[in-house]
CSV table of C-alpha atoms and ligand atoms in Angstrom, one decimal:
chain,number,residue,atom,x,y,z
A,1,MET,CA,115.2,31.7,124.8
A,2,PHE,CA,115.9,35.4,124.9
A,3,ASN,CA,115.7,37.4,121.7
A,4,LYS,CA,116.8,41.1,121.5
A,5,HIS,CA,113.7,42.1,123.5
A,6,GLY,CA,113.5,39.4,126.2
A,7,ARG,CA,111.8,36.0,126.6
A,8,LEU,CA,109.5,34.7,123.9
A,9,ALA,CA,105.8,34.4,124.7
A,10,THR,CA,104.4,30.9,124.3
A,11,ILE,CA,101.0,29.2,124.6
A,12,THR,CA,100.7,26.6,127.3
A,13,GLY,CA,96.9,26.1,127.4
A,14,LEU,CA,94.0,26.3,125.0
A,15,GLY,CA,90.2,26.1,125.5
A,16,ILE,CA,86.9,26.7,123.7
A,17,GLY,CA,83.4,27.7,124.7
A,18,LEU,CA,80.7,27.0,122.2
A,19,PRO,CA,76.9,27.4,122.4
A,20,ASP,CA,74.9,24.1,122.1
A,21,THR,CA,72.4,25.5,119.5
A,22,VAL,CA,73.2,24.6,115.9
A,23,LEU,CA,71.9,26.7,113.1
A,24,THR,CA,72.2,24.7,109.8
A,25,ASN,CA,72.0,25.9,106.2
A,26,HIS,CA,68.7,24.1,106.0
A,27,ASP,CA,67.4,26.2,108.9
A,28,LEU,CA,68.5,29.3,107.1
A,29,GLU,CA,66.7,28.2,103.9
A,30,LYS,CA,63.5,28.6,105.8
A,31,MET,CA,64.5,32.1,107.0
A,32,ILE,CA,66.0,33.8,103.9
A,33,ASP,CA,66.2,33.4,100.1
A,34,THR,CA,69.2,31.1,100.1
A,35,SER,CA,70.2,27.4,99.7
A,36,ASP,CA,72.4,24.9,101.4
A,37,GLU,CA,74.1,24.3,98.1
A,38,TRP,CA,74.9,28.1,97.6
A,39,ILE,CA,76.2,28.5,101.1
A,40,ARG,CA,78.4,25.4,100.9
A,41,GLU,CA,79.8,26.2,97.5
A,42,ARG,CA,80.4,29.9,98.1
A,43,THR,CA,81.6,29.8,101.8
A,44,GLY,CA,82.2,26.1,102.9
A,45,ILE,CA,79.8,26.6,105.8
A,46,ARG,CA,77.4,23.8,106.7
A,47,GLU,CA,76.3,25.0,110.2
A,48,ARG,CA,77.2,27.5,112.9
A,49,ARG,CA,76.6,27.8,116.6
A,50,ILE,CA,74.2,30.4,118.0
A,51,ALA,CA,74.1,31.6,121.7
A,52,GLY,CA,71.0,31.0,123.7
A,53,PRO,CA,69.0,34.0,124.9
A,54,GLN,CA,70.7,34.1,128.3
A,55,GLN,CA,74.2,33.5,126.9
A,56,ALA,CA,76.6,36.4,126.3
A,57,THR,CA,80.2,36.7,125.2
A,58,SER,CA,81.7,36.5,128.7
A,59,ASP,CA,79.8,33.3,129.4
A,60,MET,CA,81.4,31.5,126.5
A,61,ALA,CA,84.7,33.2,127.1
A,62,ALA,CA,84.7,32.0,130.7
A,63,VAL,CA,84.2,28.4,129.6
A,64,ALA,CA,87.1,28.7,127.2
A,65,ALA,CA,89.3,30.4,129.7
A,66,LYS,CA,88.7,27.8,132.4
A,67,MET,CA,89.6,25.0,130.0
A,68,ALA,CA,92.8,26.8,128.9
A,69,MET,CA,93.9,27.6,132.5
A,70,GLU,CA,93.3,24.0,133.5
A,71,GLN,CA,95.4,22.7,130.6
A,72,ALA,CA,98.2,25.2,131.4
A,73,GLY,CA,98.1,24.3,135.1
A,74,VAL,CA,97.4,27.9,136.0
A,75,GLU,CA,95.0,29.0,138.8
A,76,PRO,CA,92.7,31.9,138.1
A,77,GLY,CA,94.4,33.9,140.9
A,78,GLU,CA,97.7,33.6,139.1
A,79,ILE,CA,96.5,35.4,135.9
A,80,ASP,CA,97.9,38.9,135.8
A,81,MET,CA,96.3,40.2,132.6
A,82,ILE,CA,93.2,39.4,130.6
A,83,ILE,CA,92.8,40.5,127.0
A,84,LEU,CA,89.4,39.9,125.6
A,85,CYS,CA,89.3,40.3,121.8
A,86,THR,CA,85.8,41.0,120.8
A,87,VAL,CA,83.5,43.2,118.8
A,88,THR,CA,80.5,41.9,120.8
A,89,PRO,CA,81.1,42.5,124.5
A,90,ASP,CA,78.2,41.8,126.9
A,91,ARG,CA,77.7,45.6,127.2
A,92,PHE,CA,79.5,48.6,125.9
A,93,VAL,CA,80.3,49.7,129.4
A,94,PRO,CA,81.9,48.2,131.4
A,95,MET,CA,84.1,46.3,129.0
A,96,GLY,CA,83.6,42.6,128.4
A,97,ALA,CA,86.9,41.7,130.0
A,98,SER,CA,85.7,42.9,133.4
A,99,ASN,CA,82.7,40.5,133.1
A,100,LEU,CA,85.1,37.7,132.3
A,101,GLN,CA,87.5,38.6,135.1
A,102,GLU,CA,84.6,38.4,137.6
A,103,LYS,CA,83.3,35.1,136.1
A,104,ILE,CA,86.6,33.3,136.4
A,105,ASN,CA,87.6,34.9,139.7
A,106,ALA,CA,90.9,36.2,138.4
A,107,THR,CA,91.3,38.5,141.3
A,108,ARG,CA,94.9,39.7,140.6
A,109,ALA,CA,94.3,40.4,136.9
A,110,ALA,CA,94.1,43.6,135.1
A,111,ALA,CA,91.8,43.4,132.1
A,112,PHE,CA,90.9,45.1,128.9
A,113,ASP,CA,88.9,44.6,125.6
A,114,LEU,CA,90.7,44.6,122.3
A,115,ASN,CA,88.6,45.4,119.2
A,116,ALA,CA,90.4,44.5,116.0
A,117,ALA,CA,87.5,42.4,114.7
A,118,CYS,CA,88.6,39.2,113.0
A,119,SER,CA,92.2,40.1,113.4
A,120,GLY,CA,91.7,40.5,117.2
A,121,PHE,CA,93.5,37.4,118.3
A,122,LEU,CA,96.6,38.3,116.2
A,123,TYR,CA,96.6,41.8,117.7
A,124,GLY,CA,96.2,40.2,121.1
A,125,MET,CA,99.2,37.9,120.6
A,126,ALA,CA,101.3,40.9,119.7
A,127,VAL,CA,100.2,42.7,122.8
A,128,ALA,CA,100.7,39.7,125.0
A,129,GLN,CA,104.2,39.3,123.6
A,130,GLY,CA,104.9,43.0,124.4
A,131,LEU,CA,103.6,42.7,128.0
A,132,ILE,CA,105.8,39.6,128.5
A,133,PHE,CA,108.9,41.3,127.0
A,134,SER,CA,108.3,44.2,129.5
A,135,GLY,CA,108.9,41.7,132.3
A,136,ARG,CA,105.9,43.0,134.2
A,137,TYR,CA,103.4,40.3,133.2
A,138,GLN,CA,103.9,36.6,133.4
A,139,LYS,CA,100.5,34.8,133.0
A,140,ILE,CA,98.2,36.3,130.3
A,141,LEU,CA,94.8,35.1,129.4
A,142,LEU,CA,94.1,35.9,125.8
A,143,VAL,CA,90.6,35.2,124.7
A,144,GLY,CA,88.7,35.7,121.4
A,145,GLY,CA,84.9,35.7,122.1
A,146,GLU,CA,81.9,36.7,120.0
A,147,THR,CA,78.1,36.7,120.1
A,148,LEU,CA,77.8,37.9,116.5
A,149,SER,CA,74.2,36.6,116.2
A,150,ARG,CA,73.1,39.6,118.3
A,151,ILE,CA,74.3,42.0,115.6
A,152,ILE,CA,73.2,40.0,112.5
A,153,ASN,CA,70.1,40.7,110.6
A,154,TYR,CA,68.7,37.3,109.7
A,155,GLN,CA,66.7,38.9,106.9
A,156,ASP,CA,70.0,39.8,105.1
A,157,ARG,CA,71.3,36.9,103.1
A,158,ASN,CA,74.7,38.7,102.6
A,159,THR,CA,75.6,38.4,106.3
A,160,GLY,CA,72.9,36.0,107.8
A,161,ILE,CA,74.6,32.9,106.4
A,162,LEU,CA,78.1,33.8,107.4
A,163,PHE,CA,78.5,34.3,111.1
A,164,GLY,CA,78.5,32.2,114.3
A,165,ASP,CA,79.0,32.5,118.0
A,166,GLY,CA,81.8,31.1,120.2
A,167,ALA,CA,85.0,31.7,122.1
A,168,GLY,CA,88.5,30.4,122.2
A,169,ALA,CA,91.2,31.1,124.8
A,170,ALA,CA,94.9,30.8,125.3
A,171,VAL,CA,97.2,31.1,128.3
A,172,VAL,CA,100.3,32.9,127.2
A,173,VAL,CA,103.4,32.8,129.4
A,174,PRO,CA,107.2,33.5,129.0
A,175,SER,CA,109.0,30.7,127.3
A,176,ASP,CA,111.8,28.8,128.9
A,177,ASP,CA,113.3,27.9,125.5
A,178,GLU,CA,113.2,28.7,121.8
A,179,HIS,CA,109.5,28.0,121.5
A,180,GLY,CA,106.9,30.7,121.1
A,181,LEU,CA,105.9,33.7,119.0
A,182,LEU,CA,108.8,34.3,116.7
A,183,ALA,CA,107.4,37.2,114.7
A,184,TYR,CA,104.2,39.0,113.8
A,185,ASP,CA,102.9,41.5,111.3
A,186,LEU,CA,99.8,43.7,111.8
A,187,GLY,CA,98.1,46.2,109.6
A,188,CYS,CA,95.1,48.5,109.3
A,189,ASP,CA,93.4,50.5,106.5
A,190,GLY,CA,90.7,52.7,107.9
A,191,SER,CA,89.7,53.9,104.4
A,192,GLY,CA,88.0,50.5,104.0
A,193,GLY,CA,86.0,50.9,107.3
A,194,ASP,CA,82.7,51.1,105.5
A,195,LEU,CA,83.1,47.7,103.8
A,196,LEU,CA,82.2,46.0,107.1
A,197,GLN,CA,80.5,48.0,109.7
A,198,VAL,CA,77.7,48.4,112.3
A,199,PRO,CA,76.6,51.9,111.5
A,200,ALA,CA,74.7,52.8,114.6
A,201,GLY,CA,75.0,52.5,118.4
A,202,GLY,CA,78.3,54.4,118.7
A,203,SER,CA,79.0,58.1,119.1
A,204,ARG,CA,78.4,58.9,115.3
A,205,ILE,CA,74.9,57.6,115.2
A,206,PRO,CA,73.6,56.8,118.7
A,207,ALA,CA,70.9,54.2,119.1
A,208,THR,CA,67.5,55.8,118.5
A,209,ARG,CA,64.1,54.4,117.6
A,210,GLU,CA,64.8,55.4,114.0
A,211,SER,CA,68.3,53.7,113.9
A,212,VAL,CA,66.8,50.5,115.2
A,213,GLU,CA,63.8,50.6,112.7
A,214,GLN,CA,66.3,51.1,109.9
A,215,GLY,CA,68.4,48.2,111.1
A,216,LEU,CA,71.5,50.3,111.5
A,217,HIS,CA,72.5,48.3,114.6
A,218,PHE,CA,73.2,45.3,112.4
A,219,VAL,CA,76.3,44.3,110.5
A,220,GLN,CA,76.5,45.7,106.9
A,221,MET,CA,79.1,44.1,104.6
A,222,ARG,CA,80.3,44.5,101.1
A,223,GLY,CA,81.7,40.9,101.0
A,224,ASN,CA,82.8,40.7,97.5
A,225,GLU,CA,85.2,43.7,97.9
A,226,ILE,CA,86.6,42.3,101.2
A,227,PHE,CA,87.2,38.9,99.6
A,228,LYS,CA,89.9,40.1,97.2
A,229,LEU,CA,91.6,42.4,99.8
A,230,ALA,CA,91.6,39.6,102.4
A,231,VAL,CA,93.5,37.2,100.1
A,232,ARG,CA,96.1,39.7,99.1
A,233,ALA,CA,96.7,41.1,102.6
A,234,MET,CA,97.0,37.7,104.3
A,235,VAL,CA,99.5,36.4,101.8
A,236,ARG,CA,101.6,39.6,102.1
A,237,SER,CA,101.4,39.6,105.9
A,238,VAL,CA,102.5,35.9,106.3
A,239,ASP,CA,105.4,36.6,103.9
A,240,GLN,CA,106.4,39.6,106.1
A,241,SER,CA,106.3,37.8,109.4
A,242,LEU,CA,108.1,34.8,107.9
A,243,ALA,CA,110.9,37.2,106.8
A,244,ASP,CA,111.0,38.8,110.2
A,245,ALA,CA,111.3,35.3,111.8
A,246,GLY,CA,114.1,34.4,109.3
A,247,LEU,CA,112.0,31.7,107.8
A,248,THR,CA,110.5,30.9,104.4
A,249,ARG,CA,107.2,29.6,103.1
A,250,GLU,CA,108.7,26.1,103.0
A,251,ASP,CA,109.3,26.1,106.7
A,252,ILE,CA,105.5,26.3,107.5
A,253,ASP,CA,104.1,23.2,109.0
A,254,TRP,CA,100.6,24.5,109.7
A,255,VAL,CA,98.5,27.4,108.6
A,256,VAL,CA,95.7,28.2,111.1
A,257,PRO,CA,93.8,31.0,109.3
A,258,HIS,CA,90.8,33.1,110.4
A,259,GLN,CA,87.7,31.2,109.1
A,260,ALA,CA,85.9,33.8,107.0
A,261,ASN,CA,85.3,31.8,103.9
A,262,GLN,CA,86.7,28.5,102.7
A,263,ARG,CA,87.5,30.1,99.3
A,264,ILE,CA,89.5,32.9,100.9
A,265,ILE,CA,91.5,30.4,102.9
A,266,GLU,CA,92.1,28.2,99.8
A,267,ALA,CA,93.1,31.1,97.6
A,268,ALA,CA,95.5,32.5,100.2
A,269,SER,CA,97.1,29.1,101.0
A,270,SER,CA,97.5,28.3,97.3
A,271,ARG,CA,99.2,31.6,96.7
A,272,LEU,CA,101.5,30.9,99.6
A,273,GLY,CA,102.3,27.5,98.0
A,274,VAL,CA,101.1,25.7,101.2
A,275,GLY,CA,99.5,22.3,100.5
A,276,ARG,CA,95.8,21.8,101.5
A,277,ASP,CA,96.9,19.1,104.0
A,278,LYS,CA,98.7,21.8,106.1
A,279,VAL,CA,95.8,24.2,106.3
A,280,ILE,CA,93.3,24.0,109.1
A,281,ILE,CA,89.6,24.6,108.1
A,282,ASN,CA,86.7,24.2,110.5
A,283,ILE,CA,84.4,26.9,109.0
A,284,ASP,CA,82.0,24.1,107.9
A,285,ARG,CA,80.9,23.7,111.6
A,286,TYR,CA,81.2,27.2,113.1
A,287,GLY,CA,81.0,29.8,110.3
A,288,ASN,CA,82.8,33.0,110.8
A,289,THR,CA,83.3,33.7,114.6
A,290,ALA,CA,85.5,36.8,114.1
A,291,ALA,CA,88.0,37.1,116.9
A,292,ALA,CA,87.2,33.6,118.2
A,293,SER,CA,87.9,31.7,115.0
A,294,ILE,CA,91.7,31.4,115.2
A,295,PRO,CA,91.8,30.3,118.9
A,296,ILE,CA,89.0,27.8,118.2
A,297,ALA,CA,90.8,26.4,115.2
A,298,LEU,CA,94.1,26.3,117.1
A,299,TYR,CA,92.5,24.4,119.9
A,300,GLU,CA,91.1,21.8,117.5
A,301,THR,CA,94.4,21.5,115.8
A,302,ALA,CA,96.1,20.7,119.1
A,303,GLN,CA,93.2,18.5,120.2
A,304,ARG,CA,93.7,16.4,117.0
A,305,GLY,CA,97.3,15.8,118.0
A,306,LEU,CA,98.6,17.6,114.9
A,307,LEU,CA,100.9,20.1,116.5
A,308,LYS,CA,104.3,18.7,117.3
A,309,GLU,CA,107.0,20.5,119.4
A,310,GLY,CA,109.0,22.7,117.0
A,311,ASP,CA,106.4,22.9,114.3
A,312,ILE,CA,106.2,26.3,112.6
A,313,VAL,CA,102.6,27.5,112.8
A,314,ALA,CA,101.4,30.5,110.8
A,315,LEU,CA,98.3,32.3,112.0
A,316,THR,CA,96.7,34.8,109.8
A,317,GLY,CA,93.5,36.8,109.5
A,318,PHE,CA,91.7,39.8,108.0
A,319,GLY,CA,88.6,41.7,109.0
A,320,ALA,CA,86.7,44.8,109.8
A,321,GLY,CA,88.7,48.0,110.2
A,322,LEU,CA,90.0,47.0,107.8
A,323,THR,CA,92.6,45.1,109.9
A,324,TRP,CA,94.9,42.2,109.1
A,325,GLY,CA,97.8,40.3,110.6
A,326,SER,CA,99.8,37.2,111.0
A,327,ALA,CA,101.9,35.5,113.6
A,328,ILE,CA,104.6,32.9,113.3
A,329,ILE,CA,104.9,30.5,116.3
A,330,ARG,CA,107.4,27.8,116.9
A,331,TRP,CA,105.1,25.4,118.7
A,332,GLY,CA,106.0,24.4,122.2
A,333,ARG,CA,104.2,22.2,124.7
A,334,LEU,CA,100.8,22.5,126.2
A,335,GLY,CA,100.6,21.9,130.0
A,336,GLU,CA,102.6,23.0,132.9
B,1,UT7,O1,85.6,38.0,108.6
B,1,UT7,C1,86.3,38.8,107.7
B,1,UT7,C2,85.4,39.7,107.0
B,1,UT7,N1,84.4,39.0,106.1
B,1,UT7,C3,84.8,38.3,105.0
B,1,UT7,O2,86.0,38.0,104.8
B,1,UT7,C4,83.7,38.0,104.0
B,1,UT7,C5,84.3,37.9,102.6
B,1,UT7,N2,83.3,37.8,101.6
B,1,UT7,C6,82.7,36.6,101.4
B,1,UT7,O3,82.9,35.6,102.1
B,1,UT7,C7,81.8,36.5,100.2
B,1,UT7,O4,81.9,37.7,99.4
B,1,UT7,C8,80.3,36.2,100.5
B,1,UT7,C9,80.2,34.8,101.0
B,1,UT7,C10,79.8,37.1,101.5
B,1,UT7,C11,79.5,36.3,99.2
B,1,UT7,O5,80.0,35.4,98.2
B,1,UT7,P1,80.3,36.0,96.8
B,1,UT7,O6,80.8,34.9,96.0
B,1,UT7,O7,81.3,37.2,96.9
B,1,UT7,O8,78.9,36.4,96.3
B,1,UT7,P2,78.4,37.8,95.7
B,1,UT7,O9,78.2,38.8,96.8
B,1,UT7,O10,79.3,38.3,94.6
B,1,UT7,O11,77.0,37.4,95.1
B,1,UT7,C12,77.0,36.5,93.9
B,1,UT7,C13,75.5,36.2,93.7
B,1,UT7,C14,74.6,37.5,93.7
B,1,UT7,O12,73.6,37.2,92.7
B,1,UT7,P3,73.7,37.8,91.2
B,1,UT7,O13,73.8,39.3,91.4
B,1,UT7,O14,74.9,37.3,90.6
B,1,UT7,O15,72.4,37.4,90.6
B,1,UT7,C15,74.0,37.5,95.1
B,1,UT7,O16,72.8,38.2,95.1
B,1,UT7,O17,75.0,35.4,94.8
B,1,UT7,C16,73.8,36.0,95.4
B,1,UT7,N3,73.9,35.8,96.8
B,1,UT7,C17,73.2,34.7,97.4
B,1,UT7,N4,72.5,33.7,96.8
B,1,UT7,C18,72.1,32.8,97.7
B,1,UT7,C19,74.5,36.5,97.8
B,1,UT7,N5,74.3,35.9,99.0
B,1,UT7,C20,73.5,34.8,98.7
B,1,UT7,C21,73.0,33.8,99.6
B,1,UT7,N6,72.3,32.8,99.0
B,1,UT7,N7,73.2,33.8,100.9
C-alpha cells in the first residue's frame, strides 16, 4: 500500500545471535551482595547470556543477520543499507556496522551505527521507513546488537544483575500491500542523560589510567528514577503512535516491549489496558540487552507462531539518553 509518503516498510526476516555462556542469578550471588530471590522479584530476570572473550557485537550481529536474510530470501549482496543499533560497537572507530558489513559480505551496502540505547531498534525502524519512502533503498538490514558485559562493573549490584549480551536482526523491505510500519513515535530528554551513563571514554573524559581506576568506563545508573519515567513515557508514546495510525488500544494484538524490567513492562501494559497474555516477556532468560531486546523478543514471538498476518503489534522502549519510542506494525508475512 502507498500512504501519503510512499510504500510502507515491512519486516520479512528475523534472526538472533546469542552467546552460549549463561550467567545465572545463583552465579551472581557468588560475585555480589544479592540474591536470586531479590533479582527475580525486582526484575523478573533468572539468567542472562554473556559473550565469550573472543566474541564482540559484530559477531553476534552477523549470526542474527544471516538468519534474518535467509528467512527473508535475501542474499547479502542485495542488502543496500545496514543499520546497526548499539551502544557497544566492537570499537569506537571504525563503526560497528562496517565490521558487520564485512562479516556478512554485504558488498553493496552502505552502513552506519545508530546509538539510541534501548530505544535503538525503534529509532532504526523509523530511519528504515524513511529510507524506503525515499525510494532509494529497498533492502535494509536493521540489527540491534550489544555486548553490555564489557561495560558493566560486576562489583556493582545496581547494574551487574540487569544486563546481558546478544543480537537481533530484521530485514526491512518495501511492502506490496497494507502490511508494515503504520506509525511511530520517538522522543528524547537529554536533561536526564546522567541517569544512565558511561562517564569516561568519550571526548569529555577520555580514557586515562585514573578514569579506569575509578571505574568511569562502566555503566552508572539511577535505576529507580528511570523506572518511573520509563513507564510514563512508554504509555504516552504507544498512545501517540496508535493515534497516528488511526487505531486505539483495543486494536493491539501484541505488545513487544524493550525488556528492561518485568515490573516496568507489567506497569506499562496494565496502564495501557492490555492483558498480560498479549505482552511478550523474555527478560527471565536474557536480562536487559538494550538495543537487541526488541528484535530478540520479536523473533521469539514469530518463532512461537503467535504473529498472524494483519495482527497489530506495538513495539515500545525506553533507555539512556534519555530516549523512548514506539512503533505500530500491521504484521505481514515472513519469507520471500
Ligand atoms: O534499559 C532501560 C534503562 N534501564 C532501566 O529501565 C532500569 C530501570 N530500573 C530498574 O529496573 C530498577 O530500578 C532496578 C532493578 C535497577 C532496581 O530495583 P528497585 O526496585 O528500583 O530497587 P532500588 O534501587 O529502589 O533499591 C531497593 C533496595 C535498596 O535497599 P534499601 O536502601 O531499601 O535498604 C537497594 O540497596 O534494594 C537494594 N538493592 C539490592 N538488593 C539486592 C539494589 N540492588 C540490589 C541487588 N540485590 N542487586
